[in-house]
């Protein structure tokens, strides 16, 4: 197993919810006072360039995120030691069937169905940690059908990455190859069959990753 092949060999995807206050507000959610997370199946990975499948009857929204690739297994990791467990990063999308999520939230049910469809975690290539000295100064953007929809920076995170690793690892072991999705800036919106989705990750003016996907109807 290698962190570089996280999309093929990683065992879990841990996704932080509402970690950008403006995103929480745009969906009418309270801004959290402590981190919370949900899990996504690794079967939802799809590598760029590729196809995003839109299930029938689902209103699918894009959420562009910085993914943290775990390089060293650990539990009860302190925030002070969190960097020792990071192998690198990846540009990722956390696709969400928003109508299913809204229904689940009203009923107090889990979000697994809304987040777990095949192709609902599009990702780019592994970026070694040394390429991003400060992951809280990363720019993330996404275009859908040639229109910029999200364009934000990770300095707007409510809870920074060391806190997230400390919190998650206090509950479950983080293993080499796991992906931690750290939240999305404001501007989420729909992706429909026929749309081309392009997203980028920039650090200090340099584009380190660009991913391209075509949205198609799920067969």
XYZ file of N, CA, C and O in Angstrom:
876
model
N 0.855 -1.196 0.000
C 0.000 0.000 0.000
C 0.886 1.240 0.000
O 1.919 1.279 0.644
N 0.433 2.258 -0.716
C 1.173 3.509 -0.773
C 0.198 4.667 -0.781
O -0.869 4.593 -1.394
N 0.567 5.743 -0.092
C -0.275 6.925 -0.101
C -0.449 7.481 -1.511
O -1.482 8.054 -1.847
N 0.570 7.301 -2.353
C 0.500 7.803 -3.721
C -0.629 7.152 -4.523
O -1.140 7.744 -5.473
N -0.975 5.938 -4.160
C -2.042 5.211 -4.869
C -3.318 5.177 -4.026
O -4.067 4.208 -4.053
N -3.563 6.250 -3.292
C -4.685 6.275 -2.339
C -6.015 5.914 -2.980
O -6.855 5.271 -2.365
N -6.226 6.343 -4.225
C -7.524 6.095 -4.862
C -7.728 4.627 -5.207
O -8.864 4.183 -5.394
N -6.641 3.874 -5.298
C -6.740 2.440 -5.575
C -6.614 1.595 -4.299
O -7.197 0.515 -4.212
N -5.852 2.078 -3.321
C -5.522 1.241 -2.168
C -6.024 1.777 -0.829
O -5.973 1.052 0.169
N -6.501 3.003 -0.786
C -6.986 3.560 0.476
C -8.206 2.820 0.986
O -8.989 2.266 0.200
N -8.375 2.836 2.297
C -9.458 2.052 2.906
C -10.688 2.872 3.254
O -11.770 2.312 3.437
N -10.537 4.181 3.386
C -11.721 4.989 3.687
C -11.524 6.440 3.258
O -10.397 6.917 3.104
N -12.668 7.097 3.084
C -12.737 8.522 2.799
C -13.499 9.152 3.959
O -14.657 8.790 4.224
N -12.847 10.058 4.659
C -13.453 10.764 5.790
C -13.705 12.196 5.351
O -12.766 12.915 4.988
N -14.952 12.621 5.367
C -15.316 13.938 4.830
C -15.837 14.834 5.947
O -16.777 14.473 6.667
N -15.225 15.980 6.086
C -15.625 16.959 7.103
C -16.787 17.794 6.566
O -16.750 18.284 5.439
N -17.806 17.957 7.378
C -18.974 18.729 6.967
C -18.910 20.173 7.433
O -18.397 20.468 8.519
N -19.375 21.074 6.593
C -19.594 22.485 6.959
C -18.363 23.136 7.584
O -18.459 23.805 8.612
N -17.212 22.969 6.941
C -15.983 23.524 7.508
C -15.646 24.905 6.955
O -14.604 25.460 7.269
N -16.538 25.443 6.111
C -16.426 26.827 5.633
C -17.748 27.507 5.999
O -18.810 27.060 5.560
N -17.682 28.569 6.777
C -18.915 29.151 7.317
C -19.858 29.640 6.230
O -21.082 29.493 6.342
N -19.311 30.223 5.146
C -20.184 30.744 4.093
C -20.924 29.621 3.377
O -22.061 29.809 2.921
N -20.282 28.452 3.281
C -20.976 27.309 2.680
C -22.094 26.831 3.596
O -23.208 26.523 3.132
N -21.824 26.753 4.887
C -22.878 26.356 5.827
C -24.080 27.290 5.705
O -25.238 26.846 5.641
N -23.793 28.580 5.632
C -24.875 29.566 5.585
C -25.665 29.486 4.284
O -26.895 29.676 4.284
N -24.981 29.196 3.153
C -25.689 29.197 1.872
C -26.710 28.060 1.794
O -27.664 28.128 1.030
N -26.509 27.012 2.607
C -27.462 25.898 2.644
C -28.410 25.997 3.834
O -29.183 25.083 4.091
N -28.332 27.111 4.554
C -29.229 27.320 5.681
C -28.884 26.489 6.896
O -29.757 26.219 7.738
N -27.618 26.089 7.019
C -27.182 25.277 8.154
C -26.480 26.132 9.195
O -25.865 27.151 8.877
N -26.550 25.697 10.441
C -25.809 26.365 11.505
C -24.311 26.130 11.303
O -23.894 25.067 10.830
N -23.514 27.130 11.649
C -22.063 26.985 11.594
C -21.635 26.126 12.779
O -21.976 26.426 13.924
N -20.913 25.029 12.546
C -20.585 24.114 13.651
C -19.612 24.723 14.649
O -18.775 25.551 14.304
N -19.734 24.285 15.903
C -18.813 24.715 16.962
C -17.755 23.659 17.235
O -16.839 23.889 18.027
N -17.879 22.499 16.612
C -16.878 21.429 16.702
C -16.907 20.681 15.374
O -17.936 20.667 14.682
N -15.801 20.059 14.980
C -15.804 19.324 13.708
C -16.777 18.157 13.729
O -17.004 17.540 14.769
N -17.374 17.884 12.569
C -18.117 16.632 12.419
C -17.806 16.066 11.044
O -17.404 16.790 10.139
N -17.996 14.763 10.910
C -17.610 14.133 9.651
C -18.562 13.002 9.305
O -19.352 12.538 10.129
N -18.479 12.578 8.043
C -19.200 11.414 7.553
C -18.227 10.610 6.708
O -17.144 11.089 6.352
N -18.588 9.386 6.389
C -17.729 8.506 5.600
C -18.299 8.307 4.205
O -19.523 8.291 4.017
N -17.399 8.174 3.232
C -17.774 7.860 1.863
C -17.080 6.563 1.463
O -15.948 6.306 1.905
N -17.700 5.752 0.627
C -17.047 4.513 0.199
C -15.946 4.781 -0.822
O -16.067 5.697 -1.651
N -14.890 3.981 -0.772
C -13.819 4.143 -1.756
C -14.281 3.753 -3.161
O -13.646 4.143 -4.146
N -15.381 3.042 -3.266
C -15.948 2.726 -4.587
C -16.485 3.971 -5.282
O -16.828 3.920 -6.473
N -16.556 5.100 -4.568
C -17.022 6.352 -5.192
C -15.903 7.114 -5.887
O -16.162 8.116 -6.547
N -14.651 6.639 -5.759
C -13.540 7.305 -6.442
C -13.675 7.188 -7.961
O -14.069 6.145 -8.495
N -13.298 8.257 -8.661
C -13.098 8.212 -10.104
C -11.964 9.184 -10.409
O -11.916 10.298 -9.881
N -11.020 8.739 -11.215
C -9.832 9.529 -11.524
C -10.041 10.382 -12.768
O -10.757 9.989 -13.698
N -9.396 11.531 -12.768
C -9.426 12.437 -13.921
C -8.405 11.994 -14.970
O -7.301 11.568 -14.617
N -8.754 12.128 -16.260
C -10.052 12.521 -16.800
C -11.032 11.352 -16.733
O -10.627 10.197 -16.842
N -12.284 11.670 -16.519
C -13.261 10.590 -16.375
C -14.677 11.093 -16.532
O -14.914 12.224 -16.988
N -15.605 10.253 -16.121
C -17.029 10.572 -16.238
C -17.681 10.560 -14.855
O -17.402 9.689 -14.027
N -18.511 11.558 -14.619
C -19.346 11.631 -13.425
C -20.732 11.128 -13.815
O -21.319 11.616 -14.783
N -21.248 10.175 -13.071
C -22.578 9.625 -13.359
C -23.630 10.342 -12.510
O -23.507 10.422 -11.282
N -24.662 10.844 -13.174
C -25.760 11.527 -12.495
C -26.944 10.557 -12.405
O -27.561 10.226 -13.418
N -27.262 10.073 -11.201
C -28.370 9.117 -11.074
C -29.716 9.770 -11.392
O -29.941 10.950 -11.100
N -30.606 8.989 -11.953
C -31.937 9.497 -12.290
C -32.656 9.959 -11.025
O -32.625 9.287 -9.995
N -33.272 11.125 -11.116
C -34.044 11.642 -9.991
C -33.222 12.348 -8.937
O -33.776 12.805 -7.924
N -31.904 12.469 -9.143
C -31.035 13.114 -8.159
C -30.624 14.515 -8.617
O -30.250 14.703 -9.781
N -30.694 15.461 -7.707
C -30.149 16.795 -7.926
C -28.735 16.770 -7.362
O -28.533 16.819 -6.148
N -27.740 16.658 -8.248
C -26.353 16.455 -7.826
C -25.615 17.786 -7.792
O -25.616 18.527 -8.778
N -25.000 18.075 -6.649
C -24.232 19.303 -6.478
C -22.741 19.006 -6.406
O -22.326 17.977 -5.861
N -21.948 19.924 -6.942
C -20.491 19.863 -6.831
C -20.050 20.526 -5.533
O -20.653 21.514 -5.082
N -18.999 19.996 -4.926
C -18.322 20.614 -3.783
C -16.828 20.373 -3.989
O -16.363 19.242 -3.869
N -16.064 21.402 -4.311
C -14.633 21.252 -4.552
C -13.893 21.314 -3.212
O -14.216 22.141 -2.351
N -12.924 20.425 -3.010
C -12.281 20.310 -1.698
C -10.794 19.984 -1.819
O -10.342 19.392 -2.802
N -10.062 20.353 -0.773
C -8.690 19.899 -0.588
C -8.734 18.582 0.166
O -9.276 18.514 1.269
N -8.166 17.535 -0.438
C -8.063 16.255 0.227
C -6.687 16.090 0.850
O -5.671 16.452 0.242
N -6.655 15.572 2.074
C -5.405 15.276 2.774
C -5.191 13.768 2.728
O -6.057 13.009 3.161
N -4.046 13.351 2.202
C -3.737 11.930 2.085
C -2.881 11.510 3.282
O -1.798 12.068 3.503
N -3.389 10.559 4.031
C -2.680 10.083 5.219
C -1.527 9.171 4.787
O -1.705 8.277 3.961
N -0.347 9.419 5.369
C 0.833 8.639 4.997
C 1.366 7.751 6.097
O 2.225 6.905 5.855
N 0.852 7.953 7.307
C 1.336 7.180 8.460
C 0.143 6.867 9.343
O -0.565 7.763 9.794
N -0.087 5.591 9.574
C -1.225 5.152 10.371
C -1.083 5.630 11.811
O 0.014 5.641 12.377
N -2.213 6.050 12.407
C -2.169 6.480 13.801
C -3.559 6.681 14.376
O -4.539 6.830 13.641
N -3.615 6.668 15.691
C -4.846 7.011 16.417
C -4.459 7.927 17.564
O -3.302 7.975 17.987
N -5.436 8.703 18.029
C -5.176 9.688 19.086
C -3.990 10.583 18.719
O -3.102 10.854 19.531
N -3.989 11.037 17.478
C -2.918 11.905 16.979
C -3.171 13.329 17.486
O -4.268 13.867 17.311
N -2.180 13.927 18.095
C -2.341 15.307 18.556
C -2.218 16.259 17.372
O -1.558 15.961 16.369
N -2.845 17.418 17.515
C -2.733 18.430 16.461
C -1.269 18.796 16.223
O -0.853 19.023 15.082
N -0.482 18.809 17.292
C 0.933 19.173 17.173
C 1.721 18.177 16.332
O 2.716 18.540 15.701
N 1.263 16.922 16.309
C 1.968 15.874 15.563
C 1.282 15.506 14.253
O 1.719 14.580 13.563
N 0.219 16.232 13.890
C -0.589 15.851 12.733
C 0.220 15.846 11.435
O 0.035 14.964 10.583
N 1.134 16.797 11.285
C 1.898 16.892 10.035
C 2.714 15.637 9.763
O 2.961 15.288 8.598
N 3.120 14.924 10.825
C 3.902 13.700 10.652
C 3.106 12.602 9.964
O 3.690 11.632 9.468
N 1.788 12.754 9.944
C 0.911 11.712 9.392
C 0.384 12.071 8.010
O -0.401 11.320 7.428
N 0.809 13.212 7.474
C 0.340 13.656 6.155
C 1.387 13.315 5.099
O 2.524 13.779 5.169
N 0.990 12.500 4.110
C 1.888 12.190 2.991
C 1.770 13.226 1.896
O 2.736 13.516 1.187
N 0.581 13.769 1.725
C 0.366 14.726 0.655
C -1.084 15.130 0.560
O -1.859 14.976 1.522
N -1.455 15.606 -0.616
C -2.765 16.196 -0.817
C -3.316 15.763 -2.180
O -2.602 15.207 -3.014
N -4.597 16.045 -2.383
C -5.215 15.782 -3.684
C -6.401 16.723 -3.854
O -7.109 17.027 -2.887
N -6.596 17.173 -5.060
C -7.804 17.912 -5.409
C -8.946 16.907 -5.526
O -8.791 15.851 -6.144
N -10.090 17.243 -4.929
C -11.207 16.299 -4.918
C -12.533 17.038 -5.026
O -12.633 18.229 -4.696
N -13.527 16.318 -5.489
C -14.908 16.788 -5.460
C -15.708 15.854 -4.564
O -15.565 14.633 -4.652
N -16.518 16.440 -3.706
C -17.465 15.666 -2.898
C -18.837 15.904 -3.512
O -19.513 16.883 -3.188
N -19.221 15.030 -4.429
C -20.526 15.186 -5.075
C -21.625 14.721 -4.121
O -21.454 13.766 -3.364
N -22.743 15.423 -4.196
C -23.825 15.200 -3.242
C -25.165 15.212 -3.957
O -25.458 16.150 -4.700
N -25.960 14.176 -3.743
C -27.349 14.183 -4.216
C -28.132 15.038 -3.216
O -28.588 14.551 -2.181
N -28.230 16.327 -3.516
C -28.728 17.280 -2.526
C -30.156 16.982 -2.109
O -30.519 17.141 -0.928
N -30.986 16.554 -3.047
C -32.375 16.277 -2.666
C -32.455 15.084 -1.719
O -33.257 15.072 -0.774
N -31.605 14.087 -1.915
C -31.587 12.952 -0.988
C -31.029 13.368 0.370
O -31.511 12.913 1.416
N -30.009 14.234 0.356
C -29.440 14.704 1.615
C -30.467 15.526 2.398
O -30.617 15.355 3.618
N -31.186 16.411 1.714
C -32.196 17.241 2.387
C -33.272 16.365 3.019
O -33.713 16.618 4.151
N -33.681 15.328 2.298
C -34.700 14.414 2.825
C -34.168 13.667 4.048
O -34.871 13.514 5.061
N -32.922 13.215 3.963
C -32.315 12.494 5.089
C -32.194 13.398 6.312
O -32.451 12.973 7.449
N -31.779 14.649 6.092
C -31.622 15.583 7.213
C -32.955 15.816 7.915
O -33.012 15.857 9.152
N -34.036 15.950 7.144
C -35.345 16.179 7.744
C -35.772 15.010 8.614
O -36.449 15.189 9.637
N -35.372 13.805 8.228
C -35.764 12.596 8.957
C -34.735 12.165 9.993
O -34.938 11.171 10.695
N -33.619 12.909 10.078
C -32.569 12.542 11.013
C -31.837 11.274 10.619
O -31.305 10.555 11.473
N -31.770 11.017 9.318
C -31.141 9.797 8.811
C -29.727 10.089 8.302
O -29.386 11.231 8.013
N -28.884 9.065 8.178
C -27.526 9.263 7.661
C -27.538 9.760 6.218
O -28.529 9.613 5.494
N -26.373 10.276 5.801
C -26.225 10.846 4.460
C -25.607 9.853 3.478
O -25.256 10.228 2.358
N -25.440 8.615 3.857
C -24.655 7.669 3.044
C -25.140 7.580 1.609
O -24.333 7.564 0.672
N -26.450 7.496 1.419
C -26.972 7.370 0.056
C -26.695 8.634 -0.754
O -26.342 8.570 -1.934
N -26.829 9.790 -0.125
C -26.645 11.062 -0.838
C -25.202 11.289 -1.249
O -24.928 11.995 -2.215
N -24.265 10.695 -0.522
C -22.837 10.938 -0.745
C -22.105 9.771 -1.393
O -20.958 9.932 -1.819
N -22.737 8.601 -1.450
C -21.987 7.390 -1.731
C -22.125 6.763 -3.099
O -21.582 5.676 -3.334
N -22.827 7.410 -4.021
C -22.977 6.831 -5.353
C -21.610 6.628 -6.013
O -20.653 7.360 -5.747
N -21.538 5.642 -6.900
C -20.350 5.479 -7.732
C -20.053 6.806 -8.444
O -20.978 7.494 -8.899
N -18.780 7.141 -8.544
C -18.230 8.354 -9.195
C -18.489 9.630 -8.389
O -18.236 10.728 -8.892
N -18.931 9.530 -7.136
C -19.240 10.732 -6.358
C -18.034 11.295 -5.601
O -18.179 12.251 -4.848
N -16.838 10.709 -5.816
C -15.620 11.327 -5.281
C -14.568 11.412 -6.396
O -13.599 10.654 -6.421
N -14.743 12.319 -7.335
C -13.719 12.534 -8.370
C -12.460 13.125 -7.749
O -12.545 14.024 -6.896
N -11.317 12.621 -8.166
C -10.046 13.084 -7.569
C -8.979 13.282 -8.638
O -9.027 12.690 -9.719
N -7.983 14.094 -8.261
C -6.796 14.281 -9.076
C -5.652 13.442 -8.551
O -5.810 12.634 -7.627
N -4.481 13.672 -9.123
C -3.310 12.908 -8.740
C -2.771 13.354 -7.374
O -3.018 14.471 -6.919
N -2.040 12.476 -6.750
C -1.370 12.732 -5.477
C -0.382 13.892 -5.617
O 0.391 13.960 -6.573
N -0.417 14.806 -4.644
C 0.517 15.936 -4.576
C 1.361 15.753 -3.319
O 0.818 15.783 -2.208
N 2.662 15.542 -3.434
C 3.486 15.341 -2.237
C 3.402 16.529 -1.284
O 3.276 17.687 -1.710
N 3.475 16.250 0.011
C 3.307 17.286 1.029
C 4.295 18.427 0.856
O 3.961 19.594 1.131
N 5.510 18.124 0.392
C 6.511 19.186 0.270
C 6.152 20.226 -0.787
O 6.718 21.325 -0.805
N 5.193 19.911 -1.655
C 4.762 20.879 -2.674
C 3.850 21.966 -2.080
O 3.651 23.014 -2.704
N 3.270 21.677 -0.901
C 2.348 22.625 -0.269
C 2.806 22.821 1.173
O 2.426 22.071 2.072
N 3.619 23.830 1.379
C 4.176 24.058 2.716
C 3.095 24.455 3.717
O 3.166 24.089 4.895
N 2.099 25.206 3.260
C 0.998 25.624 4.128
C -0.327 25.306 3.444
O -0.765 26.050 2.554
N -0.989 24.220 3.833
C -2.232 23.826 3.158
C -3.403 24.768 3.428
O -4.474 24.591 2.842
N -3.196 25.751 4.284
C -4.249 26.719 4.550
C -4.098 27.976 3.691
O -4.745 28.993 3.946
N -3.254 27.858 2.642
C -3.099 28.939 1.669
C -3.280 28.415 0.252
O -2.610 28.835 -0.682
N -4.197 27.493 0.101
C -4.486 26.859 -1.187
C -5.739 27.482 -1.790
O -6.712 27.752 -1.073
N -5.697 27.722 -3.089
C -6.888 28.190 -3.800
C -7.551 27.021 -4.510
O -6.887 26.231 -5.184
N -8.868 26.929 -4.366
C -9.666 25.894 -5.009
C -10.706 26.562 -5.900
O -11.351 27.532 -5.490
N -10.869 26.042 -7.103
C -11.898 26.600 -7.987
C -12.526 25.486 -8.821
O -11.936 24.419 -9.000
N -13.721 25.753 -9.292
C -14.403 24.788 -10.153
C -15.248 25.537 -11.179
O -15.877 26.555 -10.868
N -15.209 25.028 -12.417
C -16.069 25.511 -13.494
C -17.032 24.401 -13.887
O -16.641 23.233 -13.991
N -18.266 24.774 -14.121
C -19.267 23.850 -14.650
C -19.833 24.477 -15.915
O -20.322 25.616 -15.879
N -19.720 23.771 -17.016
C -20.190 24.282 -18.312
C -19.597 25.667 -18.598
O -20.307 26.602 -18.976
N -18.279 25.788 -18.383
C -17.510 27.003 -18.672
C -17.834 28.189 -17.773
O -17.428 29.315 -18.061
N -18.536 27.958 -16.670
C -18.865 29.029 -15.734
C -18.213 28.747 -14.380
O -18.401 27.662 -13.818
N -17.436 29.722 -13.878
C -16.844 29.560 -12.550
C -17.962 29.528 -11.510
O -18.814 30.419 -11.461
N -17.959 28.499 -10.678
C -18.995 28.344 -9.663
C -18.459 28.484 -8.237
O -19.138 29.018 -7.367
N -17.270 27.960 -7.992
C -16.627 28.098 -6.687
C -15.203 28.588 -6.900
O -14.524 28.138 -7.823
N -14.774 29.488 -6.040
C -13.420 30.029 -6.126
C -13.080 30.560 -4.737
O -13.458 31.671 -4.375
N -12.395 29.735 -3.941
C -12.134 30.114 -2.562
C -10.781 29.614 -2.093
O -10.087 28.881 -2.809
N -10.418 30.022 -0.898
C -9.122 29.631 -0.343
C -9.312 28.922 0.997
O -10.269 29.190 1.735
N -8.361 28.059 1.285
C -8.477 27.212 2.468
C -8.195 27.960 3.769
O -8.372 27.391 4.848
N -7.788 29.221 3.680
C -7.622 29.990 4.922
C -8.972 30.304 5.564
O -9.025 30.776 6.708
N -10.058 30.010 4.862
C -11.400 30.241 5.400
C -11.944 29.032 6.168
O -13.088 29.069 6.646
N -11.141 27.982 6.305
C -11.596 26.826 7.090
C -11.899 27.245 8.526
O -11.154 28.002 9.147
N -12.979 26.717 9.074
C -13.305 26.951 10.479
C -12.328 26.184 11.369
O -11.791 26.717 12.340
N -12.126 24.910 11.047
C -11.204 24.051 11.788
C -10.064 23.667 10.858
O -10.298 23.125 9.775
N -8.842 23.957 11.261
C -7.705 23.690 10.402
C -7.337 22.210 10.433
O -7.799 21.429 11.270
N -6.505 21.831 9.485
C -6.217 20.414 9.250
C -5.668 19.694 10.485
O -6.118 18.575 10.785
N -4.732 20.255 11.251
C -4.283 19.538 12.456
C -5.413 19.224 13.434
O -5.456 18.129 14.016
N -6.349 20.165 13.597
C -7.504 19.922 14.466
C -8.370 18.791 13.925
O -8.900 17.976 14.684
N -8.542 18.766 12.605
C -9.374 17.732 11.989
C -8.764 16.351 12.197
O -9.465 15.389 12.532
N -7.458 16.250 11.995
C -6.778 14.963 12.180
C -6.855 14.534 13.639
O -7.113 13.358 13.946
N -6.666 15.474 14.553
C -6.777 15.146 15.976
C -8.174 14.631 16.298
O -8.337 13.612 17.003
N -9.194 15.323 15.795
C -10.575 14.940 16.097
C -10.920 13.565 15.528
O -11.416 12.690 16.251
N -10.658 13.383 14.249
C -11.033 12.108 13.617
C -10.278 10.948 14.247
O -10.857 9.897 14.546
N -8.978 11.133 14.492
C -8.169 10.027 15.019
C -8.460 9.727 16.480
O -8.055 8.683 16.995
N -9.193 10.630 17.162
C -9.634 10.322 18.521
C -10.806 9.349 18.523
O -11.149 8.775 19.564
N -11.398 9.158 17.344
C -12.559 8.275 17.202
C -12.198 6.996 16.447
O -12.571 5.892 16.856
N -11.458 7.145 15.366
C -11.084 5.985 14.551
C -9.645 6.126 14.085
O -9.152 7.241 13.902
N -8.989 5.005 13.905
C -7.619 5.005 13.401
C -7.598 5.546 11.978
O -8.404 5.141 11.135
N -6.693 6.468 11.726
C -6.443 6.912 10.361
C -5.310 6.070 9.796
O -4.259 5.923 10.430
N -5.543 5.510 8.621
C -4.615 4.552 8.038
C -3.946 5.128 6.795
O -4.509 5.999 6.114
N -2.767 4.619 6.498
C -2.058 5.043 5.304
C -2.957 4.885 4.077
O -3.569 3.827 3.874
N -3.051 5.940 3.280
C -3.885 5.904 2.084
C -5.291 6.427 2.290
O -6.029 6.627 1.311
N -5.698 6.672 3.545
C -7.005 7.283 3.775
C -7.002 8.711 3.230
O -5.963 9.387 3.208
N -8.174 9.178 2.811
C -8.331 10.548 2.315
C -9.243 11.303 3.259
O -10.346 10.850 3.571
N -8.774 12.454 3.717
C -9.564 13.341 4.561
C -9.988 14.539 3.724
O -9.141 15.336 3.289
N -11.278 14.662 3.468
C -11.818 15.801 2.731
C -12.137 16.907 3.725
O -12.816 16.668 4.729
N -11.660 18.123 3.450
C -11.596 19.152 4.485
C -12.678 20.228 4.401
O -12.639 21.191 5.157
N -13.647 20.059 3.519
C -14.726 21.029 3.417
C -14.647 21.837 2.135
O -13.641 21.841 1.430
N -15.741 22.539 1.840
C -15.850 23.243 0.556
C -16.214 24.706 0.751
O -16.952 25.057 1.674
N -15.677 25.597 -0.109
C -16.081 27.008 -0.067
C -17.517 27.187 -0.562
O -18.144 26.246 -1.070
N -18.006 28.404 -0.445
C -19.366 28.697 -0.910
C -19.441 28.571 -2.436
O -18.428 28.571 -3.136
N -20.672 28.456 -2.933
C -20.891 28.431 -4.375
C -21.312 27.090 -4.929
O -21.308 26.901 -6.150
N -21.662 26.145 -4.056
C -22.062 24.825 -4.552
C -23.305 24.956 -5.428
O -24.105 25.881 -5.267
N -23.431 24.021 -6.363
C -24.564 24.083 -7.276
C -24.636 22.835 -8.127
O -23.815 21.923 -7.997
N -25.611 22.775 -9.022
C -25.908 21.530 -9.733
C -24.937 21.190 -10.855
O -24.336 22.062 -11.478
N -24.800 19.897 -11.068
C -24.113 19.321 -12.226
C -25.122 18.441 -12.935
O -25.759 17.577 -12.305
N -25.271 18.634 -14.244
C -26.272 17.902 -15.008
C -25.623 17.143 -16.151
O -24.530 17.511 -16.618
N -26.270 16.072 -16.617
C -25.714 15.339 -17.754
C -25.434 16.285 -18.926
O -26.242 17.159 -19.238
N -24.264 16.127 -19.536
C -23.837 17.001 -20.619
C -22.885 18.088 -20.177
O -22.198 18.697 -21.010
N -22.817 18.357 -18.861
C -21.901 19.378 -18.358
C -20.463 18.870 -18.368
O -20.202 17.702 -18.067
N -19.541 19.759 -18.676
C -18.116 19.487 -18.443
C -17.727 20.189 -17.144
O -18.011 21.368 -16.954
N -17.072 19.438 -16.273
C -16.668 19.947 -14.965
C -15.143 19.997 -14.934
O -14.469 18.993 -15.167
N -14.595 21.181 -14.668
C -13.149 21.379 -14.580
C -12.854 22.051 -13.247
O -13.506 23.038 -12.885
N -11.885 21.512 -12.503
C -11.528 22.094 -11.212
C -10.017 22.206 -11.109
O -9.275 21.462 -11.763
N -9.562 23.145 -10.261
C -8.132 23.354 -10.108
C -7.743 23.620 -8.670
O -8.552 24.060 -7.845
N -6.473 23.339 -8.392
C -5.858 23.605 -7.087
C -4.588 24.399 -7.337
O -3.727 23.963 -8.106
N -4.471 25.564 -6.695
C -3.317 26.443 -6.890
C -2.664 26.735 -5.549
O -3.343 26.871 -4.525
N -1.343 26.830 -5.580
C -0.593 27.194 -4.375
C 0.496 28.184 -4.762
O 1.294 27.899 -5.655
N 0.468 29.337 -4.127
C 1.433 30.410 -4.401
C 1.512 30.725 -5.890
O 2.588 30.899 -6.463
N 0.347 30.798 -6.523
C 0.253 31.168 -7.921
C 0.533 30.061 -8.914
O 0.420 30.278 -10.129
N 0.877 28.871 -8.432
C 1.179 27.742 -9.317
C 0.042 26.729 -9.278
O -0.405 26.332 -8.202
N -0.423 26.338 -10.443
C -1.457 25.310 -10.501
C -0.809 23.938 -10.308
O 0.009 23.504 -11.119
N -1.187 23.264 -9.239
C -0.614 21.958 -8.919
C -1.491 20.802 -9.384
O -1.009 19.670 -9.496
N -2.761 21.084 -9.637
C -3.650 20.014 -10.083
C -4.821 20.610 -10.841
O -5.331 21.674 -10.475
N -5.206 19.915 -11.898
C -6.422 20.262 -12.652
C -7.104 18.959 -13.009
O -6.460 18.023 -13.486
N -8.404 18.899 -12.767
C -9.157 17.686 -13.069
C -10.299 18.026 -14.020
O -10.855 19.128 -13.979
N -10.619 17.059 -14.890
C -11.647 17.261 -15.918
C -12.563 16.050 -15.939
O -12.094 14.903 -16.014
N -13.876 16.329 -15.868
C -14.854 15.244 -15.904
C -16.043 15.670 -16.771
O -16.412 16.848 -16.802
N -16.612 14.707 -17.432
C -17.844 14.916 -18.195
C -18.982 14.230 -17.442
O -18.863 13.059 -17.061
N -20.058 14.973 -17.231
C -21.219 14.425 -16.531
C -22.125 13.692 -17.523
O -22.445 14.226 -18.591
N -22.512 12.488 -17.154
C -23.376 11.661 -17.991
C -24.494 11.101 -17.123
O -24.372 10.987 -15.906
N -25.591 10.723 -17.761
C -26.678 10.072 -17.038
C -26.243 8.663 -16.648
O -25.648 7.941 -17.451
N -26.514 8.294 -15.414
C -26.174 6.940 -14.956
C -27.100 5.945 -15.650
O -28.314 6.093 -15.654
N -26.482 4.915 -16.205
C -27.256 3.910 -16.907
C -27.893 2.891 -15.981
O -27.561 2.806 -14.816
